[in-house]
Short mmCIF file of C-alpha atoms in Angstrom, two decimals:
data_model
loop_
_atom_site.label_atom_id
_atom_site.label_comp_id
_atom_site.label_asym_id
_atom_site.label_seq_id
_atom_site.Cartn_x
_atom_site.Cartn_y
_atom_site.Cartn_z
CA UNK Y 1 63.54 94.44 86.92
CA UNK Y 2 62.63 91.68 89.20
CA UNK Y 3 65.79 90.60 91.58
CA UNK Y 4 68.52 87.88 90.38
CA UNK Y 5 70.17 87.80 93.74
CA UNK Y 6 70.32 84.43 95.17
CA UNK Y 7 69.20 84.24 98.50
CA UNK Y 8 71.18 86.19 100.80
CA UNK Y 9 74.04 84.69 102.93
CA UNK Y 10 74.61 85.01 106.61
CA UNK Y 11 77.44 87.77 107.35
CA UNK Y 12 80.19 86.32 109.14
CA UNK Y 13 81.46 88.23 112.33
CA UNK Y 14 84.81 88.91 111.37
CA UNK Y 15 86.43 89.58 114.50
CA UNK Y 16 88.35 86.75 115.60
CA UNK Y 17 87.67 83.21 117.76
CA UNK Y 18 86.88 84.37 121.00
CA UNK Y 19 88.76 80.85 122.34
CA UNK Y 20 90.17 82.78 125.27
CA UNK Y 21 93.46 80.58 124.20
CA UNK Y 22 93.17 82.66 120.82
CA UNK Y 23 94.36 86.69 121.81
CA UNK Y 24 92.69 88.77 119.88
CA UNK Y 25 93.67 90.10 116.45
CA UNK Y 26 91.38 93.22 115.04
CA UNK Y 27 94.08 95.58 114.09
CA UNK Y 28 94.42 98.74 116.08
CA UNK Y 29 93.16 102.32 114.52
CA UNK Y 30 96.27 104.82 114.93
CA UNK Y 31 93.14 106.20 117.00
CA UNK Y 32 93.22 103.78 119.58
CA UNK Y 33 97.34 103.38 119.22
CA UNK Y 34 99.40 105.39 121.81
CA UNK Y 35 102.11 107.68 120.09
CA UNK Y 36 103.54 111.08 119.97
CA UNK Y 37 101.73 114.15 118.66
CA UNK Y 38 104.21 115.16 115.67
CA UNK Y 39 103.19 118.87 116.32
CA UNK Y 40 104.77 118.40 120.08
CA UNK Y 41 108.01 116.63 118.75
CA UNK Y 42 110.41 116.03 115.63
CA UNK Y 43 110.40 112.93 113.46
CA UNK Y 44 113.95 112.98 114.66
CA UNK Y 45 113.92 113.09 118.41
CA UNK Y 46 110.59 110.83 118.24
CA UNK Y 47 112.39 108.41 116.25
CA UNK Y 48 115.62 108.51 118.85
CA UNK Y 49 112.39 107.84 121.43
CA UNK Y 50 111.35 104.78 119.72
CA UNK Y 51 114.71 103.33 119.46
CA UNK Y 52 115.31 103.44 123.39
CA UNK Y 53 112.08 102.13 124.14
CA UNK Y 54 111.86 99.12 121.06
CA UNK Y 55 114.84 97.68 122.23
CA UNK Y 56 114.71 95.25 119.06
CA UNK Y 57 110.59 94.41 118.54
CA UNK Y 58 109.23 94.32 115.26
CA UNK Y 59 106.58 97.12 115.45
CA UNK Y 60 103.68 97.60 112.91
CA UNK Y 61 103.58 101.53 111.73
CA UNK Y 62 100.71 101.78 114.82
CA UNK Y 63 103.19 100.73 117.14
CA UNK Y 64 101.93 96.98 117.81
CA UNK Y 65 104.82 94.40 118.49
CA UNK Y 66 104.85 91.75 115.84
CA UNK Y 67 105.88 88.28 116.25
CA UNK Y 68 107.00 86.23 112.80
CA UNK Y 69 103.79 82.95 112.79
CA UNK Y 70 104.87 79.99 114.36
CA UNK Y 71 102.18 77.61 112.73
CA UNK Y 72 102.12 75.24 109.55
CA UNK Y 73 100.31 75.18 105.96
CA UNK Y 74 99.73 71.91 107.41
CA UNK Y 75 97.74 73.15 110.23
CA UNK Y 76 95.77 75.17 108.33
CA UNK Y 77 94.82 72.62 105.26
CA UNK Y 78 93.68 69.98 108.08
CA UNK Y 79 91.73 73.08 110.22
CA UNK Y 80 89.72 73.30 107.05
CA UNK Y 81 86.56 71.07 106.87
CA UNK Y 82 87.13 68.70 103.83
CA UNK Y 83 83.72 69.59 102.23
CA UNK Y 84 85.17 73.53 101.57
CA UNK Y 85 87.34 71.76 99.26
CA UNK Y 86 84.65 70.59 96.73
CA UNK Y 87 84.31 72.88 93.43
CA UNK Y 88 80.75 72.15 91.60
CA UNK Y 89 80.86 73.27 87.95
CA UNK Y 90 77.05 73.87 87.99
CA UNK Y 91 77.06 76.03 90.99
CA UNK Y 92 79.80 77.85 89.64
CA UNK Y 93 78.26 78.10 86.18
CA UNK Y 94 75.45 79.76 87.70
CA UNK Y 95 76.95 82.64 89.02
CA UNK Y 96 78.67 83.38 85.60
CA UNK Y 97 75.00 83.33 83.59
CA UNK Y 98 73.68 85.10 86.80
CA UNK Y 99 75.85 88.00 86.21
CA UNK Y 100 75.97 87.73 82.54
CA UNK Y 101 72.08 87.68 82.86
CA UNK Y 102 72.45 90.75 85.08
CA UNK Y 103 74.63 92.91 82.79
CA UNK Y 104 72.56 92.23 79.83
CA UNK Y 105 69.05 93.08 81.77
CA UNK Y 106 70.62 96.35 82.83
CA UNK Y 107 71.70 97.23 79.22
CA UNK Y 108 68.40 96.17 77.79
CA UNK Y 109 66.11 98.03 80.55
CA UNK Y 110 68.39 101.49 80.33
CA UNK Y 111 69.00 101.37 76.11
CA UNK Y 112 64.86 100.66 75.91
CA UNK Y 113 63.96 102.71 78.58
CA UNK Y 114 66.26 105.48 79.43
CA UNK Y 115 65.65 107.56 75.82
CA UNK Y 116 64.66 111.61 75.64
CA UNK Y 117 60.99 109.61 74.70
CA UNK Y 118 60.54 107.90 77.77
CA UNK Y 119 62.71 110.38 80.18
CA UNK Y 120 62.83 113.73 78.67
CA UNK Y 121 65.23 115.70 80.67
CA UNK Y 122 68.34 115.32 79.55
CA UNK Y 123 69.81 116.06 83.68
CA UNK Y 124 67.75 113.05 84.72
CA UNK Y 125 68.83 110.69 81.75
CA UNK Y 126 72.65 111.68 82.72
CA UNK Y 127 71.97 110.71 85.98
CA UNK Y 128 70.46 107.32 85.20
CA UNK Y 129 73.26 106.29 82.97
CA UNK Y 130 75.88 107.43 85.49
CA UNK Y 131 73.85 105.17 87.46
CA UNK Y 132 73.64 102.18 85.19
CA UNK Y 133 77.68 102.46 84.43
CA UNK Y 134 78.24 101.98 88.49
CA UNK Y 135 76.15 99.12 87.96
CA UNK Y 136 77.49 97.55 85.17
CA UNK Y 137 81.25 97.91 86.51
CA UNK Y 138 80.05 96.43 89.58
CA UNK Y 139 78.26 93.09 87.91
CA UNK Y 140 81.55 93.32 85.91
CA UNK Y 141 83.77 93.22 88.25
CA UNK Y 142 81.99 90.46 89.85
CA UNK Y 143 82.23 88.17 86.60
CA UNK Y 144 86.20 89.38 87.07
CA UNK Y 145 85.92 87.38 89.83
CA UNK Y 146 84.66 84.46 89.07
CA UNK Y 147 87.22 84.66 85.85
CA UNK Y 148 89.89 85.06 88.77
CA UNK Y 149 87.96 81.55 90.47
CA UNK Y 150 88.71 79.96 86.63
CA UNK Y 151 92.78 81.03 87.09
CA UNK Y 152 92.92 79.88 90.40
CA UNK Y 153 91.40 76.14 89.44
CA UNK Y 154 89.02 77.22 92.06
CA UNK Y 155 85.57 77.22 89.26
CA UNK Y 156 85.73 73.35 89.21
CA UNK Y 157 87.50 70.11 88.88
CA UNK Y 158 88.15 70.45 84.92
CA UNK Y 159 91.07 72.55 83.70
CA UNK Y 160 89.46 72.69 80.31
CA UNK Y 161 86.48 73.96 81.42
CA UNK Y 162 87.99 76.72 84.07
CA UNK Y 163 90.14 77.70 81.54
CA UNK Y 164 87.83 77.74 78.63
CA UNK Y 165 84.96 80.02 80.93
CA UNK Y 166 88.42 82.18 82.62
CA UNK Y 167 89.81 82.82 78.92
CA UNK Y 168 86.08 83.75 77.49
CA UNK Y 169 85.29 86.18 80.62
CA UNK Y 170 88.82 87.87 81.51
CA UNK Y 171 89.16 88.30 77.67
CA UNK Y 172 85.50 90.01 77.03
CA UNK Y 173 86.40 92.51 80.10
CA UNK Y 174 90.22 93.23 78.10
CA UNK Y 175 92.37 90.52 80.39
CA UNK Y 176 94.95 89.02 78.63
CA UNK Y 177 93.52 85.48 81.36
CA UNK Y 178 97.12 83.38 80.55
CA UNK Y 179 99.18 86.22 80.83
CA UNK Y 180 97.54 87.50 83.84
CA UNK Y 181 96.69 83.49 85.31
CA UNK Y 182 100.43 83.28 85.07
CA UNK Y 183 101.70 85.98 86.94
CA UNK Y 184 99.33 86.08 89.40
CA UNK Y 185 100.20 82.39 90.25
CA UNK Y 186 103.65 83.80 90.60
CA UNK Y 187 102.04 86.56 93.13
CA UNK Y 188 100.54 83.63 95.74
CA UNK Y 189 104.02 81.48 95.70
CA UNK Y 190 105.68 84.73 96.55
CA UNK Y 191 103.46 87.38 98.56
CA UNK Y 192 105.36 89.67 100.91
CA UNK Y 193 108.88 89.14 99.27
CA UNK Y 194 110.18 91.96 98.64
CA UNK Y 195 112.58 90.50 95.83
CA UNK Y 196 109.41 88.32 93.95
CA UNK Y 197 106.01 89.42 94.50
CA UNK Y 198 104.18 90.66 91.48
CA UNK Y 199 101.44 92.49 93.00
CA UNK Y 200 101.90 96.10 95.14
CA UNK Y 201 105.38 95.07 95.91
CA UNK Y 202 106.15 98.28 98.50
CA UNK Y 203 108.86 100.67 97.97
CA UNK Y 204 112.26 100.34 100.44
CA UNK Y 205 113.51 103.42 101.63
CA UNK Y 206 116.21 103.87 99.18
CA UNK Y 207 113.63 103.61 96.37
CA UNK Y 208 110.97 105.91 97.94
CA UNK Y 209 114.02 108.23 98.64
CA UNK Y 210 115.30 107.89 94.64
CA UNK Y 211 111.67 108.87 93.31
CA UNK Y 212 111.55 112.04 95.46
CA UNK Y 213 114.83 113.01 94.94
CA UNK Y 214 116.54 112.86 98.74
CA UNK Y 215 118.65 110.73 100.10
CA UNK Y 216 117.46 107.66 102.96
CA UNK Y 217 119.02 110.14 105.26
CA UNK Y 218 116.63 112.91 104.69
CA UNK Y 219 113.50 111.08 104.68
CA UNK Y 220 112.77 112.21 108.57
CA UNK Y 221 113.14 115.74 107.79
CA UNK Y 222 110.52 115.83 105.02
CA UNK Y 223 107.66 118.30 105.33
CA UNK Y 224 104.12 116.34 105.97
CA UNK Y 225 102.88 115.34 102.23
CA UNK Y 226 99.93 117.63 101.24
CA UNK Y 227 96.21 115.98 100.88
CA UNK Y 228 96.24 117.37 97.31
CA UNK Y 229 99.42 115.22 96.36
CA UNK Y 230 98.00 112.06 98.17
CA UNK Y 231 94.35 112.52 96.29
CA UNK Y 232 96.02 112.95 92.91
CA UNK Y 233 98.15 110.07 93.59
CA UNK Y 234 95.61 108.00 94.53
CA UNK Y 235 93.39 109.38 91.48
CA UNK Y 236 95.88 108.33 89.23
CA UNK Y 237 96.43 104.51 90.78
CA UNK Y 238 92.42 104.38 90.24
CA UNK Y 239 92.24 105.54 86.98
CA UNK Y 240 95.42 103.71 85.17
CA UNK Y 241 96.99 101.09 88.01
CA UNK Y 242 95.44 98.44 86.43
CA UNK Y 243 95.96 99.23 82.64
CA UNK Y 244 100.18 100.27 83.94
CA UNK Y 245 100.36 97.12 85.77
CA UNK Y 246 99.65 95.16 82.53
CA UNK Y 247 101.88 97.52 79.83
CA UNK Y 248 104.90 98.09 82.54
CA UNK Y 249 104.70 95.67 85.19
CA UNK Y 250 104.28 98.86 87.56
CA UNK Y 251 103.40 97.48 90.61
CA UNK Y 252 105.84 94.31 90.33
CA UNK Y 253 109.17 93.37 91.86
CA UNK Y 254 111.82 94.99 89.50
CA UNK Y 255 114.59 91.88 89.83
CA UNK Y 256 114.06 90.34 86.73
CA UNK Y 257 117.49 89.63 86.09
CA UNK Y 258 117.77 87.28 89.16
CA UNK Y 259 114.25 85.35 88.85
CA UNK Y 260 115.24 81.46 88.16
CA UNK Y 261 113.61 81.56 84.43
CA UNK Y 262 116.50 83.63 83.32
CA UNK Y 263 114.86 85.78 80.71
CA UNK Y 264 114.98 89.08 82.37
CA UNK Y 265 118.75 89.81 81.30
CA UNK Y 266 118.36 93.67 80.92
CA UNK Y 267 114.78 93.80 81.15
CA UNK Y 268 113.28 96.15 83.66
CA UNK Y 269 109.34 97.64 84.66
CA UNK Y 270 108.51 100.54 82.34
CA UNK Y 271 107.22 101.23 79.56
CA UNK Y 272 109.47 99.65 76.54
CA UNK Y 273 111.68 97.93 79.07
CA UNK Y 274 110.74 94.29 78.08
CA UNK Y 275 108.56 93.59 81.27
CA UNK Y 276 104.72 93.43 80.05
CA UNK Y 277 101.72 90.96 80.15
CA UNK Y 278 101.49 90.85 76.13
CA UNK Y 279 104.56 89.51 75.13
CA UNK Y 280 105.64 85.76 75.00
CA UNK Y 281 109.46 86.94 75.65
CA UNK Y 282 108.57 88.82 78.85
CA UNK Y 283 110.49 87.88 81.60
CA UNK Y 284 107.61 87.59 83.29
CA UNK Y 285 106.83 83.83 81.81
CA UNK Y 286 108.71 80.83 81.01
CA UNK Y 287 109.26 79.82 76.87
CA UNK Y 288 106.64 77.08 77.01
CA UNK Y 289 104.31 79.70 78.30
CA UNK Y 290 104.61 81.42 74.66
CA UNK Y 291 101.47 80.17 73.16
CA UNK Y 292 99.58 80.98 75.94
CA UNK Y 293 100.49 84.31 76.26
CA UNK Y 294 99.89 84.45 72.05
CA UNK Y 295 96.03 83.10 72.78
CA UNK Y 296 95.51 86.01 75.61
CA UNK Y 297 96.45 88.15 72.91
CA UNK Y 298 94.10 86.39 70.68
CA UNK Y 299 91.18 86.84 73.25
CA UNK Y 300 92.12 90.57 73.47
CA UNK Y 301 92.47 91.02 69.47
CA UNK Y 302 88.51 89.71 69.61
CA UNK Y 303 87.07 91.95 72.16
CA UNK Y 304 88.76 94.94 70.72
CA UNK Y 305 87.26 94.11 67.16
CA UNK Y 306 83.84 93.83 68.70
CA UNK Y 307 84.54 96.82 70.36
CA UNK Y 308 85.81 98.55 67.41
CA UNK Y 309 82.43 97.01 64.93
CA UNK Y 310 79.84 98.45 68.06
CA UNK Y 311 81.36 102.09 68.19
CA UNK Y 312 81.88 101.82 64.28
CA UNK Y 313 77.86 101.59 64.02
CA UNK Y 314 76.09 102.55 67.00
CA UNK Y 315 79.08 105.53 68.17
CA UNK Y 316 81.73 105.65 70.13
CA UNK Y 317 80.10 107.91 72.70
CA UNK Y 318 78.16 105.28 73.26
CA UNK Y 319 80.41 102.65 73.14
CA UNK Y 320 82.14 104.74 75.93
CA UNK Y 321 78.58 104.71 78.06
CA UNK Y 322 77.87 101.32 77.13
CA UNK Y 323 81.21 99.65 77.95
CA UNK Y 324 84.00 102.24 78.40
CA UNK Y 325 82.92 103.72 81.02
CA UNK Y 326 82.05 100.32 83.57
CA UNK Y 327 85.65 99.68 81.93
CA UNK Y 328 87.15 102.17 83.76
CA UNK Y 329 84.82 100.84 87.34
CA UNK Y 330 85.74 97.25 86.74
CA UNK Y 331 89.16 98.99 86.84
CA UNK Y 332 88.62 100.94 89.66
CA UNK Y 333 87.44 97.72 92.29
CA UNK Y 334 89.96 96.21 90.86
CA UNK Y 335 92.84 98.34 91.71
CA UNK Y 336 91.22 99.48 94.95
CA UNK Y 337 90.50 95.41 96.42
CA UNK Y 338 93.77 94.27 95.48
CA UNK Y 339 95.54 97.51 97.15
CA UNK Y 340 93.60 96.90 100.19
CA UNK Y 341 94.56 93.42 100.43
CA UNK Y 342 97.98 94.11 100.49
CA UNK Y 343 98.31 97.61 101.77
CA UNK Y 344 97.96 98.15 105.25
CA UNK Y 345 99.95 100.17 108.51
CA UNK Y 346 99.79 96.50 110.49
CA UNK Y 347 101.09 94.30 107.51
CA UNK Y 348 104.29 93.13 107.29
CA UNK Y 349 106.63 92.50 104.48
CA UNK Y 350 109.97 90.03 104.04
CA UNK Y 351 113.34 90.46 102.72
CA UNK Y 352 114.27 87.03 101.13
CA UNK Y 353 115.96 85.78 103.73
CA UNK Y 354 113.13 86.20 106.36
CA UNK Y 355 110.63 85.05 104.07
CA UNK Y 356 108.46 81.84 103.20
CA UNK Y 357 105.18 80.54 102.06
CA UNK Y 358 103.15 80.55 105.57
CA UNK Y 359 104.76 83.70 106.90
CA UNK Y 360 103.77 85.78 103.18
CA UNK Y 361 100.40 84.31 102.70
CA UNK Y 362 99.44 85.78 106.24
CA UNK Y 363 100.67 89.17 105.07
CA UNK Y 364 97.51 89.75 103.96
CA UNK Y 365 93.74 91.42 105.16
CA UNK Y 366 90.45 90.95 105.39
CA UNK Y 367 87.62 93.67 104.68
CA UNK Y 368 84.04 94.13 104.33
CA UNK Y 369 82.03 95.77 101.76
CA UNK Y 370 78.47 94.37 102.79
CA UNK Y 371 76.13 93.33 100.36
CA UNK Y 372 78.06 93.96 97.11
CA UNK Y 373 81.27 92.59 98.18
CA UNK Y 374 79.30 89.14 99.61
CA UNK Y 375 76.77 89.27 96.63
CA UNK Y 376 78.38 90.97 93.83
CA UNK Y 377 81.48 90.91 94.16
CA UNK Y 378 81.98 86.82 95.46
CA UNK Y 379 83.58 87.76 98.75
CA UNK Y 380 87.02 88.52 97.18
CA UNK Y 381 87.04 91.22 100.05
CA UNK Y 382 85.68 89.30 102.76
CA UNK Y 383 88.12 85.88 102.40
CA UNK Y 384 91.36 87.05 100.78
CA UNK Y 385 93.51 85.98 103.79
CA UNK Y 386 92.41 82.19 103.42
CA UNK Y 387 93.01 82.91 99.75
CA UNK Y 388 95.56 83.05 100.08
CA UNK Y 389 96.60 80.31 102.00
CA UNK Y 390 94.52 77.50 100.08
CA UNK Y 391 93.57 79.55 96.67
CA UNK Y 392 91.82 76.40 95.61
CA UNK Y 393 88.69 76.60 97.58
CA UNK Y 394 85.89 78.54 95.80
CA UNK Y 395 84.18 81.50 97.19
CA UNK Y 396 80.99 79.73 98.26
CA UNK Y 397 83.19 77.82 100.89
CA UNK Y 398 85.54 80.37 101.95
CA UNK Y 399 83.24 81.98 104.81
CA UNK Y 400 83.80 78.77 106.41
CA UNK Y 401 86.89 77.65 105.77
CA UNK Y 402 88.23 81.42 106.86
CA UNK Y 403 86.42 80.93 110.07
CA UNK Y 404 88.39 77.47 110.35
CA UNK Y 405 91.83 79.28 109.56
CA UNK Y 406 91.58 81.33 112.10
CA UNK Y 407 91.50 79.29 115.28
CA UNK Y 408 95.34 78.30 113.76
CA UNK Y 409 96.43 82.03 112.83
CA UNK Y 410 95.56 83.68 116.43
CA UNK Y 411 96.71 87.04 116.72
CA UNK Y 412 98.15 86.37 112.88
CA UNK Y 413 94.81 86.77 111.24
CA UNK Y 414 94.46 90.26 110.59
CA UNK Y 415 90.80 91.87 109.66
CA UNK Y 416 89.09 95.68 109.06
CA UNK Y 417 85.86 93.62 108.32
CA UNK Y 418 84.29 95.62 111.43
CA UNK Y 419 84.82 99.11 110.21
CA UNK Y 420 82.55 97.88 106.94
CA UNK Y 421 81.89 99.52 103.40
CA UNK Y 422 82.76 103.50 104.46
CA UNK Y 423 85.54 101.73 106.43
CA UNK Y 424 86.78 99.96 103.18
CA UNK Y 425 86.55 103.02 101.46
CA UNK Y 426 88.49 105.27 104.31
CA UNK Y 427 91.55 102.95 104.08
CA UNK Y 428 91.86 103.61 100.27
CA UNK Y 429 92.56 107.36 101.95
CA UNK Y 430 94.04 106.37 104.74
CA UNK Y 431 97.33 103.47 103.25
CA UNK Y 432 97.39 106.36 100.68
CA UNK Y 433 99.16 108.61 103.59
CA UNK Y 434 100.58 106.15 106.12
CA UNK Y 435 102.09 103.46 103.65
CA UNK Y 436 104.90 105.34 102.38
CA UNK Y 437 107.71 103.06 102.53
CA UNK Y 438 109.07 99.69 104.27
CA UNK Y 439 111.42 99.31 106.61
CA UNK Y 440 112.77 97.22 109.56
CA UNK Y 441 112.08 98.56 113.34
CA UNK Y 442 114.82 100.56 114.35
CA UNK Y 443 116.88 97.82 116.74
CA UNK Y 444 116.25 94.44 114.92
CA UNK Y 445 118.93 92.15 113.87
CA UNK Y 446 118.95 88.93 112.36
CA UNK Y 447 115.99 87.38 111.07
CA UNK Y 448 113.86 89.88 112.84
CA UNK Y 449 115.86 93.18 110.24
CA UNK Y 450 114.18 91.38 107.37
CA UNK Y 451 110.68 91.99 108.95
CA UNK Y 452 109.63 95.34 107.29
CA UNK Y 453 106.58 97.84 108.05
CA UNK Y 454 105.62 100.98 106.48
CA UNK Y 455 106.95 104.21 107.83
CA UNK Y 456 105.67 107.72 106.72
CA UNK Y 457 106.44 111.78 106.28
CA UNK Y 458 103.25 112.72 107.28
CA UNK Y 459 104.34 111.56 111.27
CA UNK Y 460 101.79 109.22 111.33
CA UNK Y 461 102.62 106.34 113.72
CA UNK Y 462 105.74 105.03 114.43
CA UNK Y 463 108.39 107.37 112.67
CA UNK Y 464 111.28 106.58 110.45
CA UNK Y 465 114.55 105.16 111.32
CA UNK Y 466 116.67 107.93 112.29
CA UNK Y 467 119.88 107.16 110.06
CA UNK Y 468 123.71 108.37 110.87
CA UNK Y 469 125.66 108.93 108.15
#
């Protein structure tokens, strides 16, 4: 199959401005971070250690001072070169038949091509289909994207038409897109805060304390957490995050009952506890939301049937090779980008009263994954920080207009673009075992105690608060 890439962009240097005004803001590898060997000291005495010598400073779990941003959404819209602004339906129509075009090429070269006739050994035909689901979750994922460009009114100036493509796309890959376009709006106006963000909302101490069955005051005296435990964790976020976050609201805040829309009277996350993307009465959307929500369910009820006709005549073993299976990988990048956006040992995270727009849109990062993430999968990776400031610009302007941002955000900007794809991959293992819980540095008061980082048991970085009872 001949190549449907379009021609390939330049690769941004992700490190920031080198203005000499502009200190620089690559975060720090616990690596290159000074800190105590655990094996030579206790959490305990370490944490004692870090209270005498923080003397109030926000630190990062690496042990970087943080300062709360300074600057203004303003500054950052007018940093932005107007033409980054401009949506084109037809370029952005492209890209959807591009993929679609790719998908279907793949499924027409392996189903012709990949039989015992053409390859007979059944090892080599396993492998090729292995490889053609990889490929098909990836092309998938990217046409997740640009369903996620549709939600965002980022696709192009008509709301019909970015909600018609989003609705038809998000719908065909099992998205409820109104249900989800809702939420996730709900996500950007409240990123970082602790009491409304909908996406990878991190637990407090108290809760991490409540789901291992200790007390906050035990927390520093907790053996390291085995590798085995983190991997099956992390095996199990991969394999069902996304489908939990839809049924249970996993991931989300929990404080439905004090959200302004007032439906969440009694309703909490988990499974029959009211709090799902599939029902109109969710507390998760507003009444005139209701038909919406009824025509993601629509979009679902026609997938499913097509689903449910293919496996009917052609089998479901290989309706689970055909489609299942890149499912599950669609699932998989999914899960893993959005974790990495908002998971990391230098990120910090607001109470309410510390929080608002500019300083939670900046609690965000920037990665790499090369080719596929620039090509494939439409930079979602590579620009989520501007994203997240201006979620309106489409993905064929965000190189530049992230470049722009950055000049404003400083040492703010924060970026792991220069550790690239097996760097993307590492931090999947390594916010697994250092992003534990939040908390605020062990000294802070005032606005500064609603700044919280992660803290670990595993005596990675800067350890826990040591608490007196």
């Amino acid at each position: 199959m001949s190549s449907t890439a379009v021609p390939k962009r330049v690769a941004l240097h992700r490190n920031p401005t080198t203005d000499s005004s502009v200190p620089s803001s690559v975060s720090v590898s616990p690596l290159d971070s000074p800190r105590q060997s655990p094996s030579s000291t206790s959490l305990s005495s370490m944490a004692s250690e870090a209270e005498k010598v923080n003397n109030g400073k926000m630190l990062d779990t690496y042990g970087n001072e943080f300062k709360i941003p300074d600057f203004t959404i303003k500054q950052i819209r007018d940093a932005i070169p107007a033409h980054c602004y401009e949506r084109s339906a037809a370029t952005s129509l492209y890209y959807v038949f591009r993929d679609i075009a790719v998908l279907a090429t793949v499924f027409y070269g392996f189903h012709n091509y990949v039989t015992p006739e053409t390859v007979p050994s059944y090892p080599a035909r396993v492998v090729l289909w292995a490889l053609y689901t990889v490929i098909q979750g990836l092309f998938g994922t990217g046409l997740w994207v640009l369903a996620h460009e549709c939600g965002h009114q980022a696709f192009s100036p008509s709301k019909v038409l970015n909600d018609t493509v989003g609705w038809i796309c998000h719908s065909a890959l099992l998205v409820p897109y109104f249900s989800w376009k809702i939420s996730h709006g709900k996500h950007h106006k409240a990123t970082g805060n602790l009491a409304r963000d909908m996406v990878f909302v991190p637990k407090t101490r108290e809760v991490y304390a409540s789901r291992i069955k200790k007390t906050i005051y035990d927390l520093n005296e907790l053996i390291e957490e085995t590798p085995i435990a983190t991997a099956l964790h992390l095996l199990g976020q991969q394999l069902a995050g996304w489908p939990m976050y839809l049924f249970t609201n996993v991931t989300g805040h929990n404080n439905h009952e004090r959200q302004p829309e007032g439906r969440g009277k009694g309703k909490k996350n988990g499974y029959f506890g009211g709090v799902n993307h599939f029902n109109p009465s969710s507390p998760l959307y507003e009444a005139k939301d209701a038909k919406l929500i009824v025509l993601s369910d629509i979009g679902l009820a026609i997938t499913a049937s097509v689903l449910y006709l293919i496996g009917s005549k052609y089998g479901w073993l290989n309706l689970l090779v055909w489609y299942g299976i890149p499912y599950l990988w669609v699932n998989h990048w999914l899960v893993a980008i959005t974790f990495l956006q908002h998971t990391d040992p230098t990120l910090p995270h607001y109470l309410p009263e510390s929080w608002n727009f500019v300083r939670g849109a900046g609690a965000t990062i920037d990665r790499d994954f090369g080719f596929i993430g620039r090509h494939i999968l439409h930079g979602i990776i590579e620009t989520h920080v501007l994203h997240h400031y201006v979620s309106t610009i489409p993905f064929y302007n965000a190189d530049e207009a992230s470049e722009a941002i950055q000049k404003v955000m400083g040492t703010h900007y924060r970026t792991e673009a220069h550790t690239g794809m097996l760097g993307f991959i590492k931090a999947l293992w390594t916010s697994s075992r250092v992003c534990h819980w939040v908390e605020p540095s062990a000294g802070t008061t005032g606005e500064n105690a609603g700044v919280l980082f992660y803290r670990n048991t595993n005596g990675i970085g800067v350890p826990p608060v040591k608490l007196t009872k």
